[in-house]
Short mmCIF file of N, CA, C and O in Angstrom, two decimals:
data_model
loop_
_atom_site.label_atom_id
_atom_site.label_comp_id
_atom_site.label_asym_id
_atom_site.label_seq_id
_atom_site.Cartn_x
_atom_site.Cartn_y
_atom_site.Cartn_z
N MET A 1 30.46 -6.62 12.63
CA MET A 1 29.12 -6.10 12.20
C MET A 1 28.81 -6.28 11.18
O MET A 1 27.41 -6.17 10.51
N LEU A 2 30.02 -7.33 10.44
CA LEU A 2 29.38 -7.85 9.22
C LEU A 2 28.13 -8.56 9.22
O LEU A 2 27.97 -9.56 10.27
N GLY A 3 27.17 -8.56 8.26
CA GLY A 3 25.76 -9.35 8.26
C GLY A 3 24.64 -8.75 8.77
O GLY A 3 23.57 -9.12 8.96
N ARG A 4 25.04 -7.39 9.64
CA ARG A 4 24.04 -7.02 10.22
C ARG A 4 23.47 -5.90 9.54
O ARG A 4 24.27 -5.02 8.94
N LEU A 5 22.19 -5.62 9.40
CA LEU A 5 21.72 -4.43 8.71
C LEU A 5 21.89 -3.11 9.24
O LEU A 5 22.09 -3.14 10.41
N ARG A 6 22.29 -2.00 8.63
CA ARG A 6 22.47 -0.77 9.04
C ARG A 6 21.26 -0.16 8.29
O ARG A 6 21.33 0.12 6.98
N SER A 7 20.67 0.91 8.94
CA SER A 7 20.04 1.90 8.22
C SER A 7 20.28 3.26 8.58
O SER A 7 21.11 3.48 10.01
N ALA A 8 20.30 4.08 7.96
CA ALA A 8 20.37 5.58 8.26
C ALA A 8 18.95 6.42 8.02
O ALA A 8 18.31 6.25 6.84
N GLY A 9 19.05 7.48 8.86
CA GLY A 9 17.69 8.39 8.65
C GLY A 9 18.04 9.66 9.08
O GLY A 9 18.93 10.20 9.65
N LEU A 10 17.11 10.34 8.84
CA LEU A 10 17.04 11.96 9.10
C LEU A 10 15.75 12.12 10.19
O LEU A 10 14.66 11.48 10.09
N LEU A 11 15.76 12.73 11.42
CA LEU A 11 14.92 13.42 12.34
C LEU A 11 15.06 14.88 11.73
O LEU A 11 15.59 15.71 12.62
N PRO A 12 13.91 15.38 11.40
CA PRO A 12 13.98 16.84 11.20
C PRO A 12 13.35 17.40 12.66
O PRO A 12 12.47 16.52 13.35
N TYR A 13 13.42 18.70 12.67
CA TYR A 13 13.24 19.38 13.80
C TYR A 13 12.79 20.44 13.67
O TYR A 13 13.25 21.16 12.67
N ARG A 14 12.31 21.22 14.29
CA ARG A 14 11.93 22.80 14.48
C ARG A 14 11.66 23.19 15.45
O ARG A 14 11.42 22.54 16.70
N THR A 15 11.99 24.64 15.73
CA THR A 15 12.16 25.22 17.19
C THR A 15 11.05 26.40 17.07
O THR A 15 11.62 27.23 17.45
N ASP A 16 9.81 26.28 16.87
CA ASP A 16 8.87 27.45 16.98
C ASP A 16 8.37 27.54 18.38
O ASP A 16 7.10 27.29 18.21
N GLY A 17 9.26 28.12 19.71
CA GLY A 17 8.39 28.17 20.80
C GLY A 17 8.98 26.99 21.21
O GLY A 17 9.00 26.91 22.69
N ALA A 18 8.89 25.76 20.78
CA ALA A 18 9.10 24.47 21.52
C ALA A 18 9.83 23.65 20.69
O ALA A 18 9.18 23.67 19.31
N LEU A 19 10.34 22.84 20.78
CA LEU A 19 11.09 21.72 19.90
C LEU A 19 10.10 20.61 19.57
O LEU A 19 9.24 20.38 20.40
N ARG A 20 10.11 20.31 18.30
CA ARG A 20 8.99 19.59 17.65
C ARG A 20 9.74 18.92 16.64
O ARG A 20 10.96 19.28 16.01
N LEU A 21 9.62 17.41 16.62
CA LEU A 21 10.24 16.10 16.09
C LEU A 21 9.18 15.75 14.76
O LEU A 21 7.93 15.33 15.30
N LEU A 22 9.60 15.51 13.61
CA LEU A 22 9.19 14.90 12.69
C LEU A 22 9.28 13.47 12.84
O LEU A 22 10.19 13.03 12.11
N ILE A 23 8.36 12.55 13.06
CA ILE A 23 8.48 11.25 13.16
C ILE A 23 7.39 10.62 11.92
O ILE A 23 6.40 11.26 11.81
N ALA A 24 7.49 9.16 11.92
CA ALA A 24 6.75 8.70 10.76
C ALA A 24 6.17 7.42 11.46
O ALA A 24 6.96 6.66 11.88
N HIS A 25 5.17 7.22 10.87
CA HIS A 25 4.25 5.88 11.22
C HIS A 25 4.26 5.22 10.18
O HIS A 25 4.25 5.40 8.78
N PRO A 26 4.83 3.53 10.14
CA PRO A 26 5.13 2.93 8.91
C PRO A 26 3.71 2.56 8.36
O PRO A 26 2.78 2.17 9.24
N GLY A 27 3.57 2.11 7.08
CA GLY A 27 2.40 1.69 6.14
C GLY A 27 2.52 0.37 6.26
O GLY A 27 3.61 -0.36 6.75
N GLY A 28 1.48 -0.39 5.61
CA GLY A 28 1.09 -1.74 5.61
C GLY A 28 0.34 -1.89 6.38
O GLY A 28 0.07 -1.57 7.79
N PRO A 29 -0.22 -3.68 5.87
CA PRO A 29 -1.19 -4.11 6.95
C PRO A 29 -0.93 -4.55 8.48
O PRO A 29 -1.40 -4.24 9.28
N PHE A 30 0.48 -4.87 8.50
CA PHE A 30 0.81 -5.30 9.94
C PHE A 30 0.92 -4.22 10.86
O PHE A 30 1.05 -4.21 12.17
N PHE A 31 0.91 -2.66 10.32
CA PHE A 31 1.32 -1.83 11.15
C PHE A 31 0.25 -0.76 11.64
O PHE A 31 -0.10 0.07 12.37
N ALA A 32 -1.19 -1.24 10.81
CA ALA A 32 -1.95 -0.25 10.50
C ALA A 32 -2.74 -0.09 12.06
O ALA A 32 -3.36 0.86 12.34
N ARG A 33 -2.80 -1.16 12.96
CA ARG A 33 -3.00 -0.98 14.30
C ARG A 33 -2.46 -0.75 15.47
O ARG A 33 -2.64 -0.86 16.79
N ARG A 34 -1.27 -0.60 15.22
CA ARG A 34 0.17 -0.16 16.16
C ARG A 34 0.38 1.29 16.17
O ARG A 34 0.42 1.51 15.31
N ASP A 35 0.46 1.62 17.26
CA ASP A 35 0.59 3.19 17.41
C ASP A 35 1.81 3.08 18.50
O ASP A 35 3.15 3.39 18.04
N ASN A 36 1.72 3.52 19.57
CA ASN A 36 2.90 3.69 20.41
C ASN A 36 4.12 2.51 20.33
O ASN A 36 3.77 1.40 20.37
N GLY A 37 5.21 2.99 20.40
CA GLY A 37 6.59 1.95 20.13
C GLY A 37 6.72 1.50 18.62
O GLY A 37 7.87 1.11 18.42
N TRP A 38 5.99 1.89 17.88
CA TRP A 38 6.05 1.50 16.21
C TRP A 38 6.26 2.58 15.45
O TRP A 38 7.00 2.38 14.37
N TRP A 39 6.48 3.59 15.87
CA TRP A 39 6.91 4.82 15.10
C TRP A 39 8.41 4.75 15.02
O TRP A 39 8.75 4.25 15.42
N SER A 40 8.99 5.97 14.07
CA SER A 40 10.21 5.80 13.25
C SER A 40 10.83 7.00 13.13
O SER A 40 9.80 7.65 12.74
N ILE A 41 12.03 7.29 12.82
CA ILE A 41 12.69 8.34 12.07
C ILE A 41 12.61 7.69 10.65
O ILE A 41 12.60 6.68 10.29
N VAL A 42 12.48 9.03 9.80
CA VAL A 42 12.77 8.27 8.52
C VAL A 42 13.98 7.78 8.29
O VAL A 42 14.68 8.41 8.12
N LYS A 43 13.91 6.42 7.82
CA LYS A 43 15.10 5.68 7.47
C LYS A 43 14.93 4.94 6.52
O LYS A 43 14.24 4.07 6.33
N GLY A 44 16.10 3.98 6.21
CA GLY A 44 16.26 2.75 5.29
C GLY A 44 17.42 2.33 5.34
O GLY A 44 18.60 2.75 5.95
N ILE A 45 17.57 1.12 4.83
CA ILE A 45 18.70 0.28 4.31
C ILE A 45 20.19 1.03 3.55
O ILE A 45 19.85 1.61 2.72
N VAL A 46 21.32 0.91 4.53
CA VAL A 46 22.52 1.67 3.61
C VAL A 46 22.72 0.60 3.00
O VAL A 46 23.27 -0.60 2.93
N GLU A 47 23.11 1.01 1.64
CA GLU A 47 23.46 -0.02 0.33
C GLU A 47 24.69 0.22 0.77
O GLU A 47 25.70 1.16 1.04
N PRO A 48 25.50 -1.12 -0.04
CA PRO A 48 27.24 -1.30 0.13
C PRO A 48 28.01 -0.12 -0.42
O PRO A 48 28.73 0.44 -0.34
N ASP A 49 27.44 0.62 -1.64
CA ASP A 49 28.30 1.45 -2.51
C ASP A 49 27.92 2.88 -1.92
O ASP A 49 28.29 4.22 -2.54
N GLU A 50 27.05 3.15 -0.72
CA GLU A 50 26.76 4.57 -0.15
C GLU A 50 27.30 4.58 0.99
O GLU A 50 27.49 3.63 2.13
N SER A 51 27.35 6.10 1.73
CA SER A 51 27.39 6.28 3.00
C SER A 51 26.24 6.37 3.55
O SER A 51 25.35 6.66 3.33
N ASP A 52 26.51 6.55 4.98
CA ASP A 52 25.51 6.87 5.70
C ASP A 52 24.66 7.99 5.46
O ASP A 52 23.43 7.97 5.30
N LEU A 53 25.31 9.12 5.34
CA LEU A 53 24.49 10.35 4.95
C LEU A 53 23.87 10.00 3.25
O LEU A 53 23.12 10.60 3.53
N GLN A 54 24.61 9.54 2.52
CA GLN A 54 23.69 9.38 1.21
C GLN A 54 22.35 8.59 1.25
O GLN A 54 21.35 8.79 0.93
N ALA A 55 22.50 7.54 2.30
CA ALA A 55 21.53 6.68 2.41
C ALA A 55 20.36 7.43 3.00
O ALA A 55 18.98 7.24 2.96
N ALA A 56 20.77 8.19 4.26
CA ALA A 56 19.68 9.33 5.20
C ALA A 56 18.81 10.27 3.45
O ALA A 56 17.81 10.08 4.01
N ALA A 57 19.67 10.59 3.04
CA ALA A 57 19.11 11.43 1.95
C ALA A 57 18.53 10.75 1.10
O ALA A 57 17.02 11.12 1.12
N ARG A 58 18.87 9.69 0.67
CA ARG A 58 17.92 8.83 -0.35
C ARG A 58 16.78 8.18 -0.01
O ARG A 58 15.58 8.64 -0.53
N GLU A 59 16.97 7.82 1.31
CA GLU A 59 15.81 7.07 1.81
C GLU A 59 14.57 8.16 2.54
O GLU A 59 13.38 7.94 2.25
N PHE A 60 14.77 9.46 2.88
CA PHE A 60 14.13 10.55 3.37
C PHE A 60 13.42 10.87 1.52
O PHE A 60 12.08 10.72 2.15
N GLU A 61 13.74 10.76 0.71
CA GLU A 61 13.23 11.12 -0.44
C GLU A 61 12.38 10.03 -0.78
O GLU A 61 11.18 10.38 -1.10
N GLU A 62 12.76 8.82 -0.95
CA GLU A 62 12.06 7.48 -1.29
C GLU A 62 10.81 7.50 -0.34
O GLU A 62 9.74 7.14 -1.04
N GLU A 63 11.10 7.77 0.88
CA GLU A 63 9.83 7.05 1.84
C GLU A 63 8.78 8.59 1.74
O GLU A 63 7.77 8.09 2.51
N THR A 64 9.05 9.78 1.84
CA THR A 64 8.32 11.02 2.00
C THR A 64 8.13 11.63 0.68
O THR A 64 6.96 12.44 0.52
N GLY A 65 8.52 11.76 -0.62
CA GLY A 65 8.33 12.41 -1.74
C GLY A 65 9.26 13.82 -1.88
O GLY A 65 9.10 14.47 -2.37
N TRP A 66 9.63 14.14 -0.45
CA TRP A 66 10.46 15.57 -0.16
C TRP A 66 11.90 15.32 -0.42
O TRP A 66 12.51 14.35 0.07
N PRO A 67 12.73 16.32 -0.90
CA PRO A 67 13.94 16.02 -0.78
C PRO A 67 14.30 16.12 0.43
O PRO A 67 13.80 16.96 1.16
N ALA A 68 15.53 15.61 0.77
CA ALA A 68 16.31 15.74 2.23
C ALA A 68 16.29 17.45 2.41
O ALA A 68 17.17 17.82 1.16
N PRO A 69 16.22 17.54 3.68
CA PRO A 69 16.54 19.12 3.97
C PRO A 69 17.90 19.63 3.81
O PRO A 69 18.62 18.41 3.74
N ALA A 70 18.24 20.54 3.74
CA ALA A 70 19.91 20.92 3.35
C ALA A 70 20.34 21.04 4.39
O ALA A 70 19.96 21.16 5.69
N GLU A 71 21.60 20.64 4.24
CA GLU A 71 22.70 19.99 5.70
C GLU A 71 22.79 21.88 5.88
O GLU A 71 22.54 22.90 5.52
N PRO A 72 23.54 22.05 7.03
CA PRO A 72 24.11 21.12 7.82
C PRO A 72 23.08 20.25 8.89
O PRO A 72 22.03 20.62 9.46
N TRP A 73 23.89 19.09 9.17
CA TRP A 73 22.82 17.80 9.81
C TRP A 73 23.75 17.52 10.82
O TRP A 73 24.95 17.89 11.15
N ILE A 74 23.20 17.39 12.07
CA ILE A 74 23.79 17.06 13.35
C ILE A 74 23.53 15.56 13.44
O ILE A 74 22.65 14.61 13.32
N GLU A 75 25.10 15.04 13.57
CA GLU A 75 25.41 13.69 13.77
C GLU A 75 24.35 13.43 15.17
O GLU A 75 25.24 13.89 16.36
N LEU A 76 23.75 12.06 15.36
CA LEU A 76 22.99 11.53 16.38
C LEU A 76 23.66 10.62 16.97
O LEU A 76 22.74 9.76 17.68
N GLY A 77 24.35 9.96 16.07
CA GLY A 77 25.25 8.84 16.55
C GLY A 77 24.32 7.23 16.10
O GLY A 77 23.53 7.57 15.25
N GLU A 78 24.34 6.47 16.82
CA GLU A 78 23.60 5.22 16.39
C GLU A 78 23.12 4.41 17.53
O GLU A 78 23.46 4.69 18.51
N THR A 79 22.18 3.66 17.34
CA THR A 79 21.60 2.73 18.28
C THR A 79 21.23 1.16 17.61
O THR A 79 21.45 1.21 16.38
N THR A 80 20.98 0.19 18.30
CA THR A 80 20.94 -0.93 17.97
C THR A 80 19.45 -1.41 18.30
O THR A 80 19.02 -1.50 19.58
N LEU A 81 18.32 -1.72 17.44
CA LEU A 81 17.17 -2.25 17.64
C LEU A 81 17.04 -4.02 18.06
O LEU A 81 18.07 -4.18 18.29
N LYS A 82 16.21 -4.07 18.60
CA LYS A 82 15.81 -5.60 19.32
C LYS A 82 16.36 -6.43 17.90
O LYS A 82 16.70 -7.59 18.34
N SER A 83 15.95 -5.99 17.17
CA SER A 83 16.09 -7.04 15.91
C SER A 83 17.58 -6.91 15.33
O SER A 83 18.20 -7.92 14.44
N ARG A 84 18.43 -6.20 16.21
CA ARG A 84 19.92 -6.28 15.92
C ARG A 84 20.38 -5.22 14.98
O ARG A 84 21.14 -5.35 14.27
N LYS A 85 19.50 -4.67 14.04
CA LYS A 85 19.81 -3.70 12.72
C LYS A 85 20.54 -2.41 13.66
O LYS A 85 19.93 -1.88 14.62
N VAL A 86 21.28 -1.88 13.04
CA VAL A 86 22.09 -0.87 13.66
C VAL A 86 21.52 0.42 13.02
O VAL A 86 21.00 0.48 11.86
N VAL A 87 20.80 1.69 13.46
CA VAL A 87 20.27 2.49 12.99
C VAL A 87 21.04 3.75 13.36
O VAL A 87 21.43 4.16 14.49
N VAL A 88 21.50 4.53 12.35
CA VAL A 88 22.49 5.74 12.58
C VAL A 88 21.61 6.99 12.04
O VAL A 88 20.66 6.85 11.10
N ALA A 89 21.66 8.17 12.82
CA ALA A 89 20.63 9.17 12.60
C ALA A 89 21.31 10.64 12.23
O ALA A 89 22.51 10.96 13.12
N TYR A 90 20.64 11.15 12.03
CA TYR A 90 21.11 12.58 11.73
C TYR A 90 19.85 13.61 11.71
O TYR A 90 18.66 13.24 11.36
N ALA A 91 20.08 14.82 12.75
CA ALA A 91 18.86 15.84 12.81
C ALA A 91 19.32 17.02 11.91
O ALA A 91 20.14 17.18 11.66
N VAL A 92 18.26 17.44 11.46
CA VAL A 92 18.28 18.54 10.29
C VAL A 92 17.23 19.70 10.95
O VAL A 92 15.80 19.08 10.94
N GLU A 93 17.36 20.93 10.94
CA GLU A 93 16.30 21.88 11.18
C GLU A 93 15.54 21.72 9.70
O GLU A 93 16.30 22.09 8.83
N SER A 94 14.20 21.81 10.11
CA SER A 94 13.45 22.01 8.54
C SER A 94 11.87 22.01 8.97
O SER A 94 11.45 22.42 10.18
N GLU A 95 11.25 22.90 7.93
CA GLU A 95 9.59 23.08 8.08
C GLU A 95 9.25 22.27 7.04
O GLU A 95 9.16 22.64 5.89
N LEU A 96 8.39 21.41 7.47
CA LEU A 96 7.52 20.29 6.20
C LEU A 96 6.16 20.50 6.67
O LEU A 96 6.03 20.12 7.91
N ASP A 97 5.52 20.54 5.86
CA ASP A 97 3.94 20.32 5.74
C ASP A 97 3.73 18.89 5.44
O ASP A 97 3.65 18.19 4.88
N PRO A 98 3.37 17.90 6.80
CA PRO A 98 2.89 16.51 6.76
C PRO A 98 1.88 16.32 5.40
O PRO A 98 1.80 15.15 5.04
N GLY A 99 0.71 17.58 5.39
CA GLY A 99 -0.12 17.22 4.36
C GLY A 99 0.24 17.24 3.18
O GLY A 99 -0.36 16.87 2.39
N THR A 100 1.60 17.46 2.88
CA THR A 100 2.28 17.30 1.26
C THR A 100 3.03 16.18 1.21
O THR A 100 3.31 16.32 0.19
N MET A 101 3.37 15.14 2.10
CA MET A 101 4.00 13.91 2.10
C MET A 101 3.41 13.24 0.88
O MET A 101 2.43 13.16 0.68
N VAL A 102 4.32 12.60 -0.03
CA VAL A 102 3.74 11.76 -0.73
C VAL A 102 4.50 10.45 -0.64
O VAL A 102 5.80 10.40 -1.24
N PRO A 103 4.12 9.38 -0.15
CA PRO A 103 4.90 8.70 0.58
C PRO A 103 5.60 7.34 -0.62
O PRO A 103 4.43 7.25 -1.71
N GLY A 104 6.44 7.02 -0.66
CA GLY A 104 6.89 5.84 -1.70
C GLY A 104 6.19 4.27 -1.34
O GLY A 104 5.33 4.71 -0.04
N SER A 105 6.24 3.72 -2.06
CA SER A 105 5.15 2.33 -1.82
C SER A 105 6.31 1.07 -1.73
O SER A 105 7.15 1.04 -2.42
N ILE A 106 5.51 0.03 -1.28
CA ILE A 106 6.37 -1.03 -0.99
C ILE A 106 5.06 -2.25 -1.46
O ILE A 106 3.88 -2.31 -1.47
N MET A 107 5.59 -3.66 -1.96
CA MET A 107 4.48 -4.52 -2.46
C MET A 107 4.10 -5.70 -0.93
O MET A 107 5.50 -6.21 -0.89
N ILE A 108 3.42 -5.76 -0.95
CA ILE A 108 3.02 -7.19 0.39
C ILE A 108 2.19 -7.84 -0.13
O ILE A 108 0.87 -7.40 -0.28
N GLY A 109 2.44 -9.12 -0.23
CA GLY A 109 1.46 -10.07 -0.99
C GLY A 109 0.55 -9.61 -1.85
O GLY A 109 -0.62 -9.77 -2.23
N GLY A 110 1.36 -8.90 -2.78
CA GLY A 110 0.92 -8.59 -4.32
C GLY A 110 0.65 -7.31 -4.20
O GLY A 110 -0.56 -6.76 -5.19
N ARG A 111 -0.17 -6.49 -2.91
CA ARG A 111 -0.72 -5.32 -2.88
C ARG A 111 0.30 -4.34 -2.59
O ARG A 111 1.23 -4.47 -1.82
N LYS A 112 -0.06 -2.94 -3.16
CA LYS A 112 0.71 -1.77 -2.88
C LYS A 112 0.33 -1.16 -1.79
O LYS A 112 -0.97 -0.94 -1.45
N PHE A 113 1.28 -0.84 -0.66
CA PHE A 113 1.19 0.09 0.41
C PHE A 113 2.18 0.93 0.71
O PHE A 113 3.02 1.10 0.04
N PRO A 114 1.60 2.16 1.24
CA PRO A 114 2.59 3.12 1.28
C PRO A 114 3.80 2.82 2.15
O PRO A 114 3.48 2.19 3.22
N GLU A 115 4.94 3.10 2.35
CA GLU A 115 5.74 2.91 3.15
C GLU A 115 5.82 3.42 4.42
O GLU A 115 5.95 2.96 5.46
N ILE A 116 5.33 4.63 4.24
CA ILE A 116 4.78 5.62 5.48
C ILE A 116 3.52 6.18 5.42
O ILE A 116 3.17 6.24 4.33
N ASP A 117 2.80 5.72 6.25
CA ASP A 117 1.22 6.22 6.26
C ASP A 117 1.00 7.63 6.80
O ASP A 117 -0.24 8.06 6.31
N ARG A 118 1.77 8.19 7.55
CA ARG A 118 1.61 9.60 7.91
C ARG A 118 2.76 9.97 8.66
O ARG A 118 3.76 8.94 9.51
N VAL A 119 3.00 11.16 8.72
CA VAL A 119 4.13 11.92 9.56
C VAL A 119 3.68 12.70 10.48
O VAL A 119 2.56 13.32 10.26
N GLU A 120 4.46 12.93 11.68
CA GLU A 120 3.78 14.00 12.57
C GLU A 120 4.74 14.87 13.35
O GLU A 120 5.77 14.17 13.43
N TRP A 121 4.54 15.94 13.23
CA TRP A 121 5.36 16.76 14.31
C TRP A 121 4.91 16.59 15.77
O TRP A 121 3.83 17.08 16.12
N LEU A 122 5.80 16.45 16.56
CA LEU A 122 5.17 15.78 18.03
C LEU A 122 6.64 16.57 18.83
O LEU A 122 7.57 16.91 18.66
N GLY A 123 5.73 17.18 20.04
CA GLY A 123 7.08 17.42 21.29
C GLY A 123 7.70 15.98 21.67
O GLY A 123 7.38 15.11 21.42
N PRO A 124 9.13 16.38 22.29
CA PRO A 124 10.05 15.07 22.70
C PRO A 124 9.63 14.09 23.64
O PRO A 124 9.40 12.82 23.21
N ASP A 125 8.43 14.41 24.59
CA ASP A 125 8.09 13.35 25.23
C ASP A 125 7.18 12.74 24.32
O ASP A 125 6.79 11.53 24.66
N GLU A 126 5.77 13.24 23.78
CA GLU A 126 5.19 12.35 23.03
C GLU A 126 5.63 11.80 21.87
O GLU A 126 5.51 10.56 21.71
N ALA A 127 6.89 12.18 21.13
CA ALA A 127 7.65 11.42 20.15
C ALA A 127 8.49 10.43 20.91
O ALA A 127 8.35 9.11 20.21
N ARG A 128 8.92 10.30 22.17
CA ARG A 128 9.69 9.37 22.88
C ARG A 128 8.38 8.21 22.89
O ARG A 128 8.90 6.95 22.83
N VAL A 129 7.29 8.50 23.25
CA VAL A 129 6.01 7.42 23.36
C VAL A 129 5.68 6.74 22.23
O VAL A 129 6.09 5.54 22.20
N LYS A 130 5.80 7.23 21.27
CA LYS A 130 5.51 6.81 19.80
C LYS A 130 6.86 6.09 19.17
O LYS A 130 6.39 4.94 18.56
N LEU A 131 7.86 6.40 19.45
CA LEU A 131 8.82 5.79 18.78
C LEU A 131 9.28 4.57 19.27
O LEU A 131 9.13 4.04 20.48
N ASN A 132 10.33 3.88 18.30
CA ASN A 132 10.73 2.49 18.59
C ASN A 132 11.33 2.88 19.86
O ASN A 132 12.03 3.88 19.71
N PRO A 133 11.56 2.20 21.12
CA PRO A 133 12.16 2.38 22.18
C PRO A 133 13.44 2.72 22.03
O PRO A 133 14.03 3.71 22.69
N ALA A 134 14.17 1.95 21.00
CA ALA A 134 15.58 1.93 21.16
C ALA A 134 15.86 3.38 20.39
O ALA A 134 17.07 3.65 20.38
N GLN A 135 15.09 4.03 19.71
CA GLN A 135 15.13 5.29 19.08
C GLN A 135 15.32 6.40 19.81
O GLN A 135 15.42 7.78 19.75
N GLY A 136 14.59 6.54 21.00
CA GLY A 136 14.80 7.56 21.74
C GLY A 136 15.88 7.97 22.11
O GLY A 136 15.91 9.48 22.44
N VAL A 137 16.92 7.61 22.15
CA VAL A 137 18.13 8.06 22.24
C VAL A 137 18.27 9.08 21.58
O VAL A 137 19.21 10.09 21.74
N PHE A 138 18.03 9.03 20.30
CA PHE A 138 18.15 10.16 19.52
C PHE A 138 17.18 11.58 19.77
O PHE A 138 17.95 12.73 19.57
N ILE A 139 16.53 11.42 20.36
CA ILE A 139 15.94 12.87 21.01
C ILE A 139 16.62 13.12 22.04
O ILE A 139 16.90 14.39 22.44
N ASP A 140 17.10 12.26 23.02
CA ASP A 140 18.07 12.88 24.48
C ASP A 140 19.14 13.56 23.20
O ASP A 140 19.44 14.38 24.04
N ARG A 141 19.49 12.80 22.68
CA ARG A 141 20.85 13.58 22.05
C ARG A 141 20.75 14.80 21.37
O ARG A 141 21.72 15.86 21.45
N LEU A 142 19.55 14.89 20.40
CA LEU A 142 19.24 16.29 20.03
C LEU A 142 19.14 16.99 20.92
O LEU A 142 19.66 18.49 20.89
N VAL A 143 18.15 17.00 21.97
CA VAL A 143 17.95 17.97 23.14
C VAL A 143 19.39 18.44 23.37
O VAL A 143 19.53 19.61 23.94
N ALA A 144 20.18 17.36 24.18
CA ALA A 144 21.57 17.76 24.55
C ALA A 144 22.44 18.71 23.72
O ALA A 144 22.81 19.66 24.21
N HIS A 145 22.20 18.46 22.51
CA HIS A 145 23.25 19.24 21.36
C HIS A 145 22.39 20.76 21.21
O HIS A 145 23.36 21.91 21.27
N LEU A 146 21.20 20.73 21.48
CA LEU A 146 20.31 22.07 21.61
C LEU A 146 20.39 22.65 22.31
O LEU A 146 20.14 24.08 22.44
N SER A 147 20.91 22.26 23.66
CA SER A 147 20.88 23.02 24.85
C SER A 147 22.16 23.91 25.07
O SER A 147 23.08 23.58 24.86
#
């Protein structure tokens, strides 16, 4: 695994009558017109001096402006994207208001863009369509855990 990028992230969920998952649409000009298959869990690169859990919490706060929801977190394992990046995920029960997100920013071509331009609560079927296909396994694992 040496040389491969590793990301860690959180998949907030709620069960108010039906399972809902909070997923994110990436910001920046490249993703502006991309929708199905381009969304993601809120995640980011694991730095050499931190654990997957620490990276997931840090990235969640950096990208959304919200502190990471309190544990317990459910380990959802990992998956490998087409880019060969390994993504490890944790689910956490939470109630977050998408309207209160204050996204972090990135610089592209000398311009500032939000890292995430929006988040939405979606049911598992719709989330599976929106998410990067390799991340759909996280939904399956969460549903199995909650059953």
